[in-house]
The first five atom37 places (N, CA, C, CB, O) and aatype in JSON, in Angstrom:
{
  "aatype": [12, 6, 18, 2, 11, 19, 10, 14, 0, 0, 9, 12, 7, 11, 2, 14, 11, 1, 7, 6, 7, 12, 3, 6, 19, 11, 12, 12, 9, 15, 4, 19, 19, 6, 11, 3, 2, 1, 11, 9, 19, 1, 19, 15, 13, 12, 1, 7, 15, 3, 18, 0, 3, 7, 19, 10, 14, 3, 7, 12, 9, 6, 11, 15, 7, 7, 13, 15, 5, 6, 6, 19, 1, 11, 10, 6, 2, 18, 10, 1, 16, 2, 1, 1, 3, 9, 10, 1, 5, 0, 11, 6, 9, 2, 14, 10, 1, 2, 17, 10, 7, 6, 17, 11, 7, 15],
  "atom_mask": [
    [1, 1, 1, 1, 1],
    [1, 1, 1, 1, 1],
    [1, 1, 1, 1, 1],
    [1, 1, 1, 1, 1],
    [1, 1, 1, 1, 1],
    [1, 1, 1, 1, 1],
    [1, 1, 1, 1, 1],
    [1, 1, 1, 1, 1],
    [1, 1, 1, 1, 1],
    [1, 1, 1, 1, 1],
    [1, 1, 1, 1, 1],
    [1, 1, 1, 1, 1],
    [1, 1, 1, 0, 1],
    [1, 1, 1, 1, 1],
    [1, 1, 1, 1, 1],
    [1, 1, 1, 1, 1],
    [1, 1, 1, 1, 1],
    [1, 1, 1, 1, 1],
    [1, 1, 1, 0, 1],
    [1, 1, 1, 1, 1],
    [1, 1, 1, 0, 1],
    [1, 1, 1, 1, 1],
    [1, 1, 1, 1, 1],
    [1, 1, 1, 1, 1],
    [1, 1, 1, 1, 1],
    [1, 1, 1, 1, 1],
    [1, 1, 1, 1, 1],
    [1, 1, 1, 1, 1],
    [1, 1, 1, 1, 1],
    [1, 1, 1, 1, 1],
    [1, 1, 1, 1, 1],
    [1, 1, 1, 1, 1],
    [1, 1, 1, 1, 1],
    [1, 1, 1, 1, 1],
    [1, 1, 1, 1, 1],
    [1, 1, 1, 1, 1],
    [1, 1, 1, 1, 1],
    [1, 1, 1, 1, 1],
    [1, 1, 1, 1, 1],
    [1, 1, 1, 1, 1],
    [1, 1, 1, 1, 1],
    [1, 1, 1, 1, 1],
    [1, 1, 1, 1, 1],
    [1, 1, 1, 1, 1],
    [1, 1, 1, 1, 1],
    [1, 1, 1, 1, 1],
    [1, 1, 1, 1, 1],
    [1, 1, 1, 0, 1],
    [1, 1, 1, 1, 1],
    [1, 1, 1, 1, 1],
    [1, 1, 1, 1, 1],
    [1, 1, 1, 1, 1],
    [1, 1, 1, 1, 1],
    [1, 1, 1, 0, 1],
    [1, 1, 1, 1, 1],
    [1, 1, 1, 1, 1],
    [1, 1, 1, 1, 1],
    [1, 1, 1, 1, 1],
    [1, 1, 1, 0, 1],
    [1, 1, 1, 1, 1],
    [1, 1, 1, 1, 1],
    [1, 1, 1, 1, 1],
    [1, 1, 1, 1, 1],
    [1, 1, 1, 1, 1],
    [1, 1, 1, 0, 1],
    [1, 1, 1, 0, 1],
    [1, 1, 1, 1, 1],
    [1, 1, 1, 1, 1],
    [1, 1, 1, 1, 1],
    [1, 1, 1, 1, 1],
    [1, 1, 1, 1, 1],
    [1, 1, 1, 1, 1],
    [1, 1, 1, 1, 1],
    [1, 1, 1, 1, 1],
    [1, 1, 1, 1, 1],
    [1, 1, 1, 1, 1],
    [1, 1, 1, 1, 1],
    [1, 1, 1, 1, 1],
    [1, 1, 1, 1, 1],
    [1, 1, 1, 1, 1],
    [1, 1, 1, 1, 1],
    [1, 1, 1, 1, 1],
    [1, 1, 1, 1, 1],
    [1, 1, 1, 1, 1],
    [1, 1, 1, 1, 1],
    [1, 1, 1, 1, 1],
    [1, 1, 1, 1, 1],
    [1, 1, 1, 1, 1],
    [1, 1, 1, 1, 1],
    [1, 1, 1, 1, 1],
    [1, 1, 1, 1, 1],
    [1, 1, 1, 1, 1],
    [1, 1, 1, 1, 1],
    [1, 1, 1, 1, 1],
    [1, 1, 1, 1, 1],
    [1, 1, 1, 1, 1],
    [1, 1, 1, 1, 1],
    [1, 1, 1, 1, 1],
    [1, 1, 1, 1, 1],
    [1, 1, 1, 1, 1],
    [1, 1, 1, 0, 1],
    [1, 1, 1, 1, 1],
    [1, 1, 1, 1, 1],
    [1, 1, 1, 1, 1],
    [1, 1, 1, 0, 1],
    [1, 1, 1, 1, 1]
  ],
  "atom_positions": [
    [[0.84, -1.18, 0.0], [0.0, 0.0, 0.0], [0.88, 1.23, 0.0], [-0.95, 0.01, 1.21], [1.93, 1.26, 0.64]],
    [[0.45, 2.23, -0.71], [1.28, 3.4, -0.82], [0.6, 4.68, -0.35], [1.73, 3.56, -2.21], [1.07, 5.31, 0.6]],
    [[-0.45, 5.05, -0.99], [-1.0, 6.38, -0.81], [-1.47, 6.59, 0.62], [-2.15, 6.61, -1.78], [-2.33, 5.87, 1.11]],
    [[-0.9, 7.58, 1.29], [-1.26, 7.93, 2.66], [-2.08, 9.2, 2.65], [-0.02, 8.1, 3.54], [-1.75, 10.15, 1.94]],
    [[-3.13, 9.23, 3.42], [-3.96, 10.43, 3.53], [-4.51, 10.48, 4.94], [-5.1, 10.43, 2.48], [-4.83, 9.44, 5.52]],
    [[-4.62, 11.68, 5.49], [-5.27, 11.87, 6.79], [-6.66, 12.39, 6.51], [-4.46, 12.86, 7.72], [-6.83, 13.41, 5.85]],
    [[-7.67, 11.68, 7.02], [-9.05, 12.1, 6.78], [-9.41, 13.28, 7.66], [-10.01, 10.94, 7.05], [-9.02, 13.34, 8.82]],
    [[-10.16, 14.24, 7.11], [-10.63, 15.36, 7.92], [-11.53, 14.86, 9.04], [-11.37, 16.4, 7.05], [-12.33, 13.95, 8.83]],
    [[-11.42, 15.45, 10.23], [-12.21, 15.03, 11.38], [-13.7, 15.17, 11.12], [-11.82, 15.84, 12.61], [-14.49, 14.42, 11.69]],
    [[-14.1, 16.1, 10.28], [-15.52, 16.33, 10.0], [-16.18, 15.11, 9.38], [-15.69, 17.53, 9.09], [-17.39, 14.93, 9.5]],
    [[-15.41, 14.27, 8.71], [-15.97, 13.06, 8.09], [-16.53, 12.14, 9.15], [-14.91, 12.33, 7.25], [-17.6, 11.55, 8.97]],
    [[-15.83, 12.0, 10.25], [-16.22, 11.06, 11.28], [-17.16, 11.68, 12.31], [-15.01, 10.51, 11.96], [-17.92, 10.96, 12.96]],
    [[-17.1, 12.99, 12.47], [-18.0, 13.65, 13.41], [-17.6, 13.45, 14.85], [0.0, 0.0, 0.0], [-16.48, 13.05, 15.16]],
    [[-18.55, 13.74, 15.73], [-18.32, 13.71, 17.17], [-18.39, 12.27, 17.68], [-19.34, 14.59, 17.9], [-19.28, 11.51, 17.32]],
    [[-17.44, 11.92, 18.53], [-17.41, 10.59, 19.13], [-17.43, 10.77, 20.64], [-16.15, 9.76, 18.65], [-16.46, 11.29, 21.21]],
    [[-18.5, 10.35, 21.31], [-18.6, 10.55, 22.76], [-17.46, 9.93, 23.55], [-19.89, 10.0, 23.26], [-17.08, 10.45, 24.6]],
    [[-16.91, 8.83, 23.06], [-15.8, 8.18, 23.76], [-14.51, 8.98, 23.64], [-15.58, 6.77, 23.22], [-13.64, 8.89, 24.51]],
    [[-14.39, 9.76, 22.58], [-13.13, 10.45, 22.3], [-13.24, 11.96, 22.37], [-12.64, 10.05, 20.94], [-12.28, 12.66, 22.05]],
    [[-14.37, 12.49, 22.78], [-14.5, 13.93, 22.9], [-15.1, 14.55, 21.65], [0.0, 0.0, 0.0], [-15.9, 13.91, 20.97]],
    [[-14.73, 15.77, 21.35], [-15.33, 16.53, 20.25], [-15.2, 15.86, 18.9], [-14.69, 17.88, 20.18], [-16.2, 15.71, 18.2]],
    [[-14.01, 15.46, 18.52], [-13.81, 14.85, 17.21], [-13.03, 13.57, 17.35], [0.0, 0.0, 0.0], [-12.4, 13.33, 18.38]],
    [[-13.07, 12.77, 16.34], [-12.32, 11.53, 16.37], [-10.84, 11.85, 16.19], [-12.82, 10.55, 15.29], [-10.49, 12.79, 15.49]],
    [[-9.98, 11.06, 16.82], [-8.56, 11.21, 16.6], [-8.26, 11.07, 15.11], [-7.76, 10.17, 17.41], [-9.08, 10.59, 14.34]],
    [[-7.07, 11.5, 14.72], [-6.64, 11.44, 13.33], [-6.78, 10.03, 12.76], [-5.19, 11.92, 13.2], [-6.31, 9.06, 13.36]],
    [[-7.43, 9.93, 11.61], [-7.59, 8.66, 10.92], [-6.75, 8.71, 9.66], [-9.1, 8.36, 10.6], [-6.89, 9.62, 8.85]],
    [[-5.87, 7.72, 9.51], [-5.02, 7.64, 8.32], [-5.59, 6.6, 7.37], [-3.55, 7.3, 8.7], [-6.14, 5.58, 7.8]],
    [[-5.45, 6.87, 6.09], [-5.95, 5.97, 5.06], [-4.8, 5.56, 4.16], [-7.09, 6.64, 4.22], [-3.99, 6.39, 3.75]],
    [[-4.73, 4.26, 3.86], [-3.74, 3.75, 2.91], [-4.48, 3.02, 1.81], [-2.7, 2.81, 3.61], [-5.46, 2.33, 2.05]],
    [[-3.99, 3.19, 0.58], [-4.63, 2.62, -0.61], [-3.65, 1.67, -1.3], [-5.1, 3.74, -1.58], [-2.48, 1.99, -1.46]],
    [[-4.15, 0.51, -1.71], [-3.32, -0.42, -2.47], [-3.35, -0.05, -3.94], [-3.79, -1.88, -2.26], [-4.14, 0.79, -4.37]],
    [[-2.48, -0.69, -4.7], [-2.6, -0.59, -6.15], [-3.81, -1.45, -6.56], [-1.27, -1.07, -6.89], [-4.39, -2.15, -5.73]],
    [[-4.18, -1.39, -7.81], [-5.27, -2.22, -8.32], [-4.77, -3.66, -8.4], [-5.78, -1.71, -9.72], [-3.72, -3.92, -8.98]],
    [[-5.53, -4.58, -7.81], [-5.18, -5.99, -7.84], [-6.35, -6.79, -8.41], [-4.8, -6.5, -6.42], [-7.49, -6.33, -8.42]],
    [[-6.06, -7.99, -8.87], [-7.11, -8.85, -9.4], [-7.38, -9.98, -8.42], [-6.74, -9.42, -10.8], [-6.46, -10.65, -7.96]],
    [[-8.67, -10.16, -8.1], [-9.08, -11.23, -7.19], [-10.39, -11.81, -7.74], [-9.27, -10.7, -5.71], [-11.34, -11.07, -7.99]],
    [[-10.43, -13.1, -7.91], [-11.61, -13.77, -8.45], [-12.08, -13.13, -9.75], [-12.75, -13.75, -7.42], [-13.28, -12.9, -9.95]],
    [[-11.12, -12.85, -10.64], [-11.4, -12.24, -11.95], [-12.04, -10.86, -11.86], [-12.3, -13.15, -12.75], [-12.72, -10.42, -12.79]],
    [[-11.83, -10.16, -10.75], [-12.33, -8.79, -10.56], [-11.15, -7.9, -10.2], [-13.44, -8.73, -9.45], [-10.24, -8.33, -9.5]],
    [[-11.18, -6.67, -10.67], [-10.17, -5.69, -10.26], [-10.69, -4.97, -9.03], [-9.86, -4.67, -11.42], [-11.8, -4.43, -9.02]],
    [[-9.87, -4.99, -7.97], [-10.26, -4.36, -6.72], [-9.12, -3.5, -6.19], [-10.67, -5.42, -5.67], [-7.97, -3.61, -6.63]],
    [[-9.46, -2.65, -5.23], [-8.49, -1.83, -4.51], [-8.77, -2.03, -3.03], [-8.58, -0.31, -4.92], [-9.92, -1.91, -2.59]],
    [[-7.74, -2.32, -2.28], [-7.87, -2.45, -0.82], [-7.58, -1.09, -0.18], [-6.89, -3.54, -0.26], [-6.64, -0.39, -0.57]],
    [[-8.4, -0.73, 0.79], [-8.24, 0.54, 1.5], [-8.22, 0.24, 2.99], [-9.38, 1.56, 1.13], [-9.13, -0.42, 3.5]],
    [[-7.21, 0.73, 3.7], [-7.11, 0.53, 5.14], [-7.19, 1.87, 5.85], [-5.81, -0.21, 5.52], [-6.56, 2.84, 5.43]],
    [[-7.96, 1.9, 6.92], [-8.07, 3.09, 7.78], [-7.46, 2.72, 9.12], [-9.57, 3.56, 7.94], [-7.72, 1.64, 9.65]],
    [[-6.64, 3.62, 9.67], [-5.97, 3.36, 10.94], [-6.08, 4.56, 11.86], [-4.5, 3.0, 10.71], [-5.96, 5.71, 11.43]],
    [[-6.32, 4.28, 13.13], [-6.37, 5.31, 14.17], [-5.81, 4.66, 15.42], [-7.85, 5.88, 14.4], [-6.5, 3.91, 16.11]],
    [[-4.53, 4.95, 15.7], [-3.89, 4.26, 16.82], [-3.92, 2.77, 16.56], [0.0, 0.0, 0.0], [-3.41, 2.31, 15.53]],
    [[-4.5, 1.99, 17.48], [-4.6, 0.54, 17.29], [-5.9, 0.13, 16.6], [-4.48, -0.17, 18.63], [-6.1, -1.06, 16.32]],
    [[-6.78, 1.08, 16.31], [-8.03, 0.79, 15.61], [-7.75, 0.64, 14.12], [-9.07, 1.92, 15.85], [-6.87, 1.31, 13.57]],
    [[-8.49, -0.24, 13.46], [-8.3, -0.44, 12.03], [-9.63, -0.78, 11.36], [-7.26, -1.56, 11.77], [-10.56, -1.26, 12.01]],
    [[-9.7, -0.53, 10.08], [-10.83, -0.94, 9.26], [-10.29, -1.2, 7.86], [-11.98, 0.15, 9.25], [-9.63, -0.33, 7.27]],
    [[-10.55, -2.37, 7.33], [-10.07, -2.76, 6.01], [-11.25, -2.86, 5.06], [-9.29, -4.1, 6.06], [-12.19, -3.63, 5.29]],
    [[-11.19, -2.06, 4.0], [-12.28, -2.04, 3.03], [-11.81, -2.39, 1.65], [0.0, 0.0, 0.0], [-10.63, -2.58, 1.39]],
    [[-12.79, -2.47, 0.74], [-12.51, -2.83, -0.65], [-13.38, -1.99, -1.57], [-12.75, -4.35, -0.89], [-14.55, -1.71, -1.29]],
    [[-12.76, -1.6, -2.68], [-13.49, -0.91, -3.75], [-13.43, -1.79, -4.98], [-12.88, 0.52, -4.03], [-12.44, -2.51, -5.14]],
    [[-14.4, -1.8, -5.85], [-15.44, -0.79, -6.0], [-16.65, -0.98, -5.1], [-15.88, -0.77, -7.41], [-17.56, -0.15, -5.13]],
    [[-16.69, -2.06, -4.29], [-17.86, -2.33, -3.46], [-18.16, -1.25, -2.42], [-17.68, -3.64, -2.77], [-19.32, -0.99, -2.11]],
    [[-17.11, -0.63, -1.89], [-17.3, 0.39, -0.87], [-17.72, -0.19, 0.46], [0.0, 0.0, 0.0], [-18.48, 0.43, 1.21]],
    [[-17.24, -1.39, 0.77], [-17.6, -2.07, 2.01], [-16.37, -2.29, 2.88], [-18.27, -3.42, 1.7], [-15.28, -2.54, 2.39]],
    [[-16.57, -2.17, 4.2], [-15.53, -2.52, 5.16], [-15.69, -4.01, 5.43], [-15.65, -1.67, 6.5], [-16.75, -4.47, 5.85]],
    [[-14.62, -4.77, 5.18], [-14.67, -6.23, 5.34], [-14.3, -6.68, 6.75], [-13.73, -6.89, 4.34], [-14.79, -7.69, 7.25]],
    [[-13.43, -5.9, 7.39], [-12.92, -6.31, 8.7], [-12.56, -5.04, 9.46], [-11.68, -7.28, 8.58], [-12.01, -4.1, 8.88]],
    [[-12.87, -5.01, 10.76], [-12.51, -3.83, 11.55], [-12.34, -4.2, 13.01], [-13.57, -2.73, 11.4], [-12.81, -5.25, 13.47]],
    [[-11.66, -3.33, 13.72], [-11.49, -3.49, 15.15], [-11.26, -2.12, 15.78], [0.0, 0.0, 0.0], [-10.39, -1.37, 15.34]],
    [[-12.02, -1.81, 16.81], [-11.85, -0.55, 17.52], [-12.76, 0.57, 17.06], [0.0, 0.0, 0.0], [-13.06, 1.47, 17.85]],
    [[-13.2, 0.55, 15.83], [-14.14, 1.55, 15.33], [-15.55, 1.12, 15.73], [-14.02, 1.73, 13.78], [-15.86, -0.07, 15.69]],
    [[-16.4, 2.08, 16.1], [-17.8, 1.77, 16.41], [-18.53, 1.43, 15.11], [-18.49, 2.96, 17.14], [-18.02, 1.71, 14.02]],
    [[-19.72, 0.84, 15.22], [-20.52, 0.53, 14.04], [-20.85, 1.79, 13.26], [-21.81, -0.21, 14.44], [-20.86, 1.78, 12.03]],
    [[-21.13, 2.87, 13.97], [-21.43, 4.14, 13.29], [-20.2, 4.65, 12.54], [-21.91, 5.19, 14.31], [-20.33, 5.14, 11.42]],
    [[-19.02, 4.53, 13.14], [-17.8, 4.97, 12.47], [-17.52, 4.12, 11.23], [-16.61, 4.89, 13.43], [-17.1, 4.65, 10.21]],
    [[-17.76, 2.82, 11.32], [-17.58, 1.94, 10.16], [-18.55, 2.36, 9.06], [-17.8, 0.44, 10.55], [-18.17, 2.4, 7.89]],
    [[-19.78, 2.67, 9.41], [-20.76, 3.12, 8.43], [-20.28, 4.4, 7.75], [-22.13, 3.35, 9.09], [-20.44, 4.55, 6.54]],
    [[-19.7, 5.32, 8.52], [-19.18, 6.57, 7.95], [-17.99, 6.31, 7.04], [-18.79, 7.54, 9.06], [-17.84, 6.97, 6.01]],
    [[-17.13, 5.36, 7.41], [-15.99, 5.02, 6.55], [-16.48, 4.4, 5.24], [-15.04, 4.04, 7.28], [-15.94, 4.7, 4.18]],
    [[-17.51, 3.55, 5.31], [-18.07, 2.99, 4.09], [-18.67, 4.09, 3.22], [-19.14, 1.93, 4.42], [-18.52, 4.07, 1.99]],
    [[-19.34, 5.02, 3.84], [-19.9, 6.15, 3.09], [-18.78, 6.97, 2.43], [-20.75, 7.06, 4.02], [-18.92, 7.41, 1.29]],
    [[-17.69, 7.16, 3.15], [-16.54, 7.88, 2.6], [-15.99, 7.13, 1.38], [-15.42, 8.05, 3.67], [-15.69, 7.74, 0.35]],
    [[-15.87, 5.81, 1.49], [-15.38, 5.01, 0.35], [-16.27, 5.18, -0.87], [-15.29, 3.53, 0.74], [-15.78, 5.38, -1.98]],
    [[-17.57, 5.1, -0.66], [-18.5, 5.19, -1.79], [-18.52, 6.59, -2.4], [-19.91, 4.81, -1.34], [-18.55, 6.75, -3.62]],
    [[-18.49, 7.6, -1.53], [-18.54, 8.99, -2.0], [-17.28, 9.36, -2.77], [-18.73, 9.94, -0.82], [-17.35, 10.11, -3.74]],
    [[-16.14, 8.83, -2.35], [-14.85, 9.18, -2.95], [-14.3, 8.06, -3.83], [-13.85, 9.51, -1.87], [-13.11, 8.06, -4.15]],
    [[-15.14, 7.12, -4.23], [-14.73, 5.94, -5.0], [-13.9, 6.32, -6.23], [-15.96, 5.16, -5.45], [-12.82, 5.77, -6.45]],
    [[-14.4, 7.25, -7.01], [-13.73, 7.61, -8.26], [-12.31, 8.13, -8.01], [-14.54, 8.68, -9.02], [-11.37, 7.71, -8.69]],
    [[-12.14, 9.03, -7.03], [-10.82, 9.58, -6.71], [-9.87, 8.52, -6.16], [-10.95, 10.73, -5.71], [-8.7, 8.47, -6.52]],
    [[-10.39, 7.66, -5.29], [-9.55, 6.62, -4.7], [-9.08, 5.63, -5.77], [-10.32, 5.87, -3.58], [-7.92, 5.23, -5.78]],
    [[-9.99, 5.23, -6.67], [-9.61, 4.33, -7.75], [-8.57, 4.96, -8.67], [-10.84, 3.91, -8.55], [-7.65, 4.29, -9.13]],
    [[-8.72, 6.25, -8.94], [-7.74, 6.97, -9.78], [-6.37, 6.95, -9.11], [-8.19, 8.43, -10.03], [-5.36, 6.7, -9.77]],
    [[-6.32, 7.21, -7.8], [-5.05, 7.21, -7.07], [-4.44, 5.81, -7.06], [-5.26, 7.71, -5.62], [-3.22, 5.67, -7.19]],
    [[-5.26, 4.78, -6.93], [-4.76, 3.41, -6.91], [-4.13, 3.03, -8.24], [-5.9, 2.44, -6.57], [-3.14, 2.3, -8.28]],
    [[-4.69, 3.53, -9.33], [-4.14, 3.23, -10.66], [-2.77, 3.85, -10.86], [-5.09, 3.72, -11.74], [-1.99, 3.38, -11.69]],
    [[-2.46, 4.91, -10.1], [-1.17, 5.6, -10.22], [-0.07, 4.95, -9.4], [-1.32, 7.03, -9.81], [1.1, 5.29, -9.55]],
    [[-0.43, 4.02, -8.53], [0.56, 3.37, -7.65], [1.32, 2.32, -8.44], [-0.14, 2.73, -6.41], [0.72, 1.48, -9.11]],
    [[2.64, 2.37, -8.34], [3.51, 1.42, -9.02], [4.0, 0.42, -7.97], [4.72, 2.16, -9.73], [4.9, 0.74, -7.19]],
    [[3.43, -0.79, -7.94], [3.81, -1.75, -6.89], [5.26, -2.18, -6.95], [2.94, -2.97, -6.98], [5.87, -2.42, -5.91]],
    [[5.84, -2.27, -8.13], [7.24, -2.68, -8.25], [8.16, -1.62, -7.64], [7.62, -2.92, -9.73], [9.11, -1.95, -6.93]],
    [[7.87, -0.35, -7.92], [8.67, 0.73, -7.35], [8.57, 0.71, -5.82], [8.22, 2.1, -7.91], [9.57, 0.91, -5.13]],
    [[7.37, 0.47, -5.29], [7.2, 0.41, -3.84], [7.97, -0.77, -3.25], [5.71, 0.3, -3.48], [8.61, -0.64, -2.21]],
    [[7.9, -1.91, -3.92], [8.59, -3.09, -3.44], [10.09, -2.88, -3.39], [8.26, -4.29, -4.32], [10.76, -3.37, -2.48]],
    [[10.62, -2.14, -4.36], [12.06, -1.85, -4.4], [12.45, -0.72, -3.45], [12.47, -1.5, -5.82], [13.64, -0.47, -3.25]],
    [[11.46, -0.03, -2.88], [11.75, 1.03, -1.92], [12.03, 2.37, -2.56], [0.0, 0.0, 0.0], [12.59, 3.25, -1.91]],
    [[11.65, 2.55, -3.81], [11.87, 3.83, -4.48], [10.62, 4.68, -4.3], [12.2, 3.63, -5.99], [9.59, 4.42, -4.92]],
    [[10.71, 5.69, -3.46], [9.58, 6.55, -3.12], [9.6, 7.8, -3.98], [9.59, 6.93, -1.63], [10.63, 8.2, -4.52]],
    [[8.44, 8.41, -4.08], [8.33, 9.67, -4.83], [9.3, 10.69, -4.24], [6.87, 10.23, -4.78], [9.47, 10.79, -3.03]],
    [[9.94, 11.42, -5.11], [10.86, 12.45, -4.67], [12.27, 11.95, -4.4], [0.0, 0.0, 0.0], [13.15, 12.75, -4.06]],
    [[12.5, 10.65, -4.53], [13.85, 10.1, -4.29], [14.74, 10.35, -5.46], [13.8, 8.6, -4.0], [15.9, 9.96, -5.45]]
  ]
}
């Protein structure tokens, strides 16, 4: 996975367990991969030890831990709303370059 992004707190809204806004949530995007004759993109969300692993184009979270059900629903909504941009970014990821450790700007 390559593309790193920090989601704006407004996406997740207020969380009573964590105060006014949710802690910083980071998103990582895989390159486009083929699974069961379908092209998919894996998307991972991380917040401390909390995680949620989703897949596009479905826009579904497949596995999560630490996020509330409401937060998972919001992450799925984020995936669906931003599907086109996320898929575009995934197509730009060069897995061979990442595997060799050659990062942008090197």
